[in-house]
CSV table of C-alpha atoms in Angstrom, one decimal:
chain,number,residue,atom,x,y,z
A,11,UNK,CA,7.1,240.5,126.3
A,12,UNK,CA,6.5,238.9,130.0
A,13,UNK,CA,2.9,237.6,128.4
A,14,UNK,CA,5.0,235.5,125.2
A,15,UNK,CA,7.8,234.0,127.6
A,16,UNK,CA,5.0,232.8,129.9
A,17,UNK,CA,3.3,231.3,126.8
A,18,UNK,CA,6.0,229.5,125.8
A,19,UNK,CA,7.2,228.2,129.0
A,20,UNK,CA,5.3,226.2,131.6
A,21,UNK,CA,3.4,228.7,133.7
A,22,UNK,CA,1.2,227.8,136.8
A,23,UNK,CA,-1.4,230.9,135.9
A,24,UNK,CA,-1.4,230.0,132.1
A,25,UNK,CA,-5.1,228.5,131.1
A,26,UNK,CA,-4.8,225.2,128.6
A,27,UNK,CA,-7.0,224.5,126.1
A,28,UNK,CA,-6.9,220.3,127.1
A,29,UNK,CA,-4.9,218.0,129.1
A,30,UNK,CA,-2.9,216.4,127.1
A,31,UNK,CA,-1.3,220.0,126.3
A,32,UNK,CA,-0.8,220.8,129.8
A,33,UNK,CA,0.8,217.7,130.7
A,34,UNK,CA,3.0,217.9,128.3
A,35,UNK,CA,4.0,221.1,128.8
A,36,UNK,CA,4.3,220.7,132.5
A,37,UNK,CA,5.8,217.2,132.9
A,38,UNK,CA,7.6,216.4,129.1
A,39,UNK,CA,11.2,218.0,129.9
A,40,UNK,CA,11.0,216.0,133.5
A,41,UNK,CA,10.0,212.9,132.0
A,42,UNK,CA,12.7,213.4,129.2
A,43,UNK,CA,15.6,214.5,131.7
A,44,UNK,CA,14.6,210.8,133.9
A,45,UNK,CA,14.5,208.7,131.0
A,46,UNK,CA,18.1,210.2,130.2
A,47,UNK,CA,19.8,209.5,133.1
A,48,UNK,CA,18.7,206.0,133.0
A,49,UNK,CA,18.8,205.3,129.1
A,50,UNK,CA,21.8,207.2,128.2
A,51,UNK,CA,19.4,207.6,124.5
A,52,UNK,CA,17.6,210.3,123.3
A,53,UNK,CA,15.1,208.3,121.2
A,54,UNK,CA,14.3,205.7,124.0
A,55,UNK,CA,13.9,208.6,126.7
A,56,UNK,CA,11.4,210.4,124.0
A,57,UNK,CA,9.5,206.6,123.9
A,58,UNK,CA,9.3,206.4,127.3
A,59,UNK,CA,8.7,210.1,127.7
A,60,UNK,CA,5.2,209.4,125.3
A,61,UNK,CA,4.3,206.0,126.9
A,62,UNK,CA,4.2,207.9,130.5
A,63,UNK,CA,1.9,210.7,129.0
A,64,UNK,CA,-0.1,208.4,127.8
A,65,UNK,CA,-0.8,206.4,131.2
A,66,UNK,CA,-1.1,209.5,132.9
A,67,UNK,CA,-4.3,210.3,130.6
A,68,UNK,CA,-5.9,206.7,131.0
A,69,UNK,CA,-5.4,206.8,134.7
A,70,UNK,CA,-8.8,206.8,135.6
A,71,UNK,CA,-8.3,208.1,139.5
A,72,UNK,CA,-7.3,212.0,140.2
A,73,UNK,CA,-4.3,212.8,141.9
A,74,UNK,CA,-4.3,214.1,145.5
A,75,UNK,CA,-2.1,217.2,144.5
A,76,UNK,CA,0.1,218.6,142.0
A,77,UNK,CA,3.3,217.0,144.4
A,78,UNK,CA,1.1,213.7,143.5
A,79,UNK,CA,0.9,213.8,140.5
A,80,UNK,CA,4.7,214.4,139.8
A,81,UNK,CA,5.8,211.8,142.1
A,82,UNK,CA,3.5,209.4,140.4
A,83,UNK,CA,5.2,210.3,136.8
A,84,UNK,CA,8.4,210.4,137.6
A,85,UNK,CA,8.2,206.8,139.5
A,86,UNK,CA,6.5,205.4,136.4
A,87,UNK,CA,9.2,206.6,133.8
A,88,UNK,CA,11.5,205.5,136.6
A,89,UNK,CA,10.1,202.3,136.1
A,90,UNK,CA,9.3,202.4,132.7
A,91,UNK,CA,13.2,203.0,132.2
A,92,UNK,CA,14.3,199.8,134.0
A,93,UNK,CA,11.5,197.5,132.2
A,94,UNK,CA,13.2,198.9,129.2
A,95,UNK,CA,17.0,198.4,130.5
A,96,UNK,CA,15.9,194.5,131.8
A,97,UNK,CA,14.3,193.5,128.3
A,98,UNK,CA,16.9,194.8,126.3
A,99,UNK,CA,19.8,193.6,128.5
A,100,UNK,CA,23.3,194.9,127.3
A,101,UNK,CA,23.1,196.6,123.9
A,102,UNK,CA,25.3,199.6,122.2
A,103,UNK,CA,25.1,202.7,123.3
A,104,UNK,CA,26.5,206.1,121.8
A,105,UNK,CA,29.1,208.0,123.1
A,106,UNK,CA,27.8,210.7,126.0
A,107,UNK,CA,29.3,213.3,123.4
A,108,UNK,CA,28.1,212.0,120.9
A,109,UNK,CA,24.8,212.7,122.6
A,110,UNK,CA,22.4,216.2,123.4
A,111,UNK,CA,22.2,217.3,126.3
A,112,UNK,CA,19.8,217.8,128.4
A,113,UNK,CA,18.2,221.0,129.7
A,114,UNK,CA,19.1,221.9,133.0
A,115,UNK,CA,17.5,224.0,135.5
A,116,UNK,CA,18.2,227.8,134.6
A,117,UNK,CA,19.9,228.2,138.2
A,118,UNK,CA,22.9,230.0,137.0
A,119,UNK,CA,23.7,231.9,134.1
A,120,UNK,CA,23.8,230.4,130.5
A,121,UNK,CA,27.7,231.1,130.3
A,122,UNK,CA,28.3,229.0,133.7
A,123,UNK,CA,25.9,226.3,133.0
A,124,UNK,CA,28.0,225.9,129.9
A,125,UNK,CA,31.8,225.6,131.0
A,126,UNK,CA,30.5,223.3,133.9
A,127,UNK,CA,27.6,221.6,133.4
A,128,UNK,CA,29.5,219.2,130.9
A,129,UNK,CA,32.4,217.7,133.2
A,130,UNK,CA,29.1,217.3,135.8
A,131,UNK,CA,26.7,215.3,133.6
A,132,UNK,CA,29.5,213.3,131.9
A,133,UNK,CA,30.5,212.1,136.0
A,134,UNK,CA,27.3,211.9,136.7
A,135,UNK,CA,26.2,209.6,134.4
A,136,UNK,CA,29.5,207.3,134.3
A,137,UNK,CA,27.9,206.5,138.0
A,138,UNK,CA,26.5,203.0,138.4
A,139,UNK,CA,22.6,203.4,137.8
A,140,UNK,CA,21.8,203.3,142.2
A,141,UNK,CA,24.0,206.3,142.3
A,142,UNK,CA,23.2,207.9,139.5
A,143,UNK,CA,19.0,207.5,140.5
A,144,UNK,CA,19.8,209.2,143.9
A,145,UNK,CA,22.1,212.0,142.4
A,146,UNK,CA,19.8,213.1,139.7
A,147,UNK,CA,16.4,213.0,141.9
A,148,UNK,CA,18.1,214.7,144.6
A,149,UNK,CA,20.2,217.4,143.0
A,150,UNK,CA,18.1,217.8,139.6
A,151,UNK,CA,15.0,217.0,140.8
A,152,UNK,CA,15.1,218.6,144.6
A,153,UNK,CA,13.7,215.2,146.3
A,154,UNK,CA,14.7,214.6,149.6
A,155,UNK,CA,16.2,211.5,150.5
A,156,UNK,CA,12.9,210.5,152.3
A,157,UNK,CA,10.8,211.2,149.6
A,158,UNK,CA,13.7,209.1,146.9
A,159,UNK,CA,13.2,206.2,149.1
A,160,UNK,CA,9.1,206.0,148.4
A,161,UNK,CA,9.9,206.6,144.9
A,162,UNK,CA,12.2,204.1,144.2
A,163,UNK,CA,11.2,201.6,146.8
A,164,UNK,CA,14.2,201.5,149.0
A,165,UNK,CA,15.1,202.2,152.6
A,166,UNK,CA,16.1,206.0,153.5
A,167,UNK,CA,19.4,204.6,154.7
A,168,UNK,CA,20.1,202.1,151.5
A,169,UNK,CA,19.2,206.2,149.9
A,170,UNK,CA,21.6,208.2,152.4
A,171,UNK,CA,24.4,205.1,151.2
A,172,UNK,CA,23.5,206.0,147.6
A,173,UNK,CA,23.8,209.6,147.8
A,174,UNK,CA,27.2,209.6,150.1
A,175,UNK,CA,28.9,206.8,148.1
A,176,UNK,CA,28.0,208.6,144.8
A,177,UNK,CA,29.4,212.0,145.6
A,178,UNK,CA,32.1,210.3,147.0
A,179,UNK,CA,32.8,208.4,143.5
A,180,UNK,CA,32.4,212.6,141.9
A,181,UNK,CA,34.5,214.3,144.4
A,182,UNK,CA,38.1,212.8,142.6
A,183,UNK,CA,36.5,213.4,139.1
A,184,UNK,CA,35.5,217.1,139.8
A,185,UNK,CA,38.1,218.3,142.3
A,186,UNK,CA,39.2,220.9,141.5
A,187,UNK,CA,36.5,222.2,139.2
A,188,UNK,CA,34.8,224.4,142.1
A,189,UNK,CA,32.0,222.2,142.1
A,190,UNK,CA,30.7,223.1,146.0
A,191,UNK,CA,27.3,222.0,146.0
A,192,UNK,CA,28.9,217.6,146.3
């Protein structure tokens, strides 16, 4: 049983057959869930998702380290995302409900991911896109504000702002919701 759930997931021991499989299967659901918080769209997050793979596999240099590597992706769909939102300048957009979720880190149980997770991501992504950056890489992602700043290209203390003056736009929305890790 242990040997099919490590098959289907992402498993640092598990032996790939190419590349392209591994990144994928290592890097897809990050890609997908950094595209989203930008996009707010499925499809364009699933473009951008396949354009990163793809640079990753024509980058001619190695990466340092597996902590390389991921940085490196998850700036380039970061920027990836904001080409994307600069050429297309204001367009429509679907309704957050209207839209799928998507997958979070198994940290709790399915039945408490499900009655909170919903109020969080709807809050979190109603935050202006500087906000919204540093919330999802720290909290999602586990960066630390040091390591946001290289990724985004900003100051640790235009980061710390960020992070303080986003949680402080969530704390009204989700007070009272027993949300302790703002």
């Amino acid at each position: 049983m242990a040997k099919q759930q490590c098959e289907k997931a992402a498993c640092p021991n598990r032996a790939y057959a190419t590349e392209p499989e591994r990144l994928v299967d290592t890097y897809a659901d990050t890609i997908l869930r950094v595209c989203y918080t930008y996009l707010r769209s499925t499809q364009d997050a699933e473009d951008i998702c396949q354009d990163v793979l793809l640079k990753v596999l024509q980058r001619p240099q190695r990466f340092f380290s597996a902590d390389h590597e991921r940085a490196w992706i998850i700036r380039v769909a970061a920027n990836a995302c904001k080409d994307l939102l600069k050429s297309r300048g204001a367009r429509a957009t679907i309704a957050l409900d209207d839209a799928p979720e998507p997958a979070s880190a198994p940290y709790a149980t399915e039945a408490q991911l499900a009655t909170r997770s919903q109020s969080v991501l709807q809050s979190v992504m109603n935050l202006p896109a500087n906000y919204r950056e540093a919330i999802y890489l720290h909290y999602y992602e586990g960066y630390s504000i040091k390591q946001i700043a290289k990724l985004v290209g900003a100051s640790e203390s235009a980061i710390a702002t960020r992070l303080s003056r986003g949680r402080a736009m969530l704390r009204p929305v989700l007070k009272g919701a027993n949300h302790d890790n703002l």
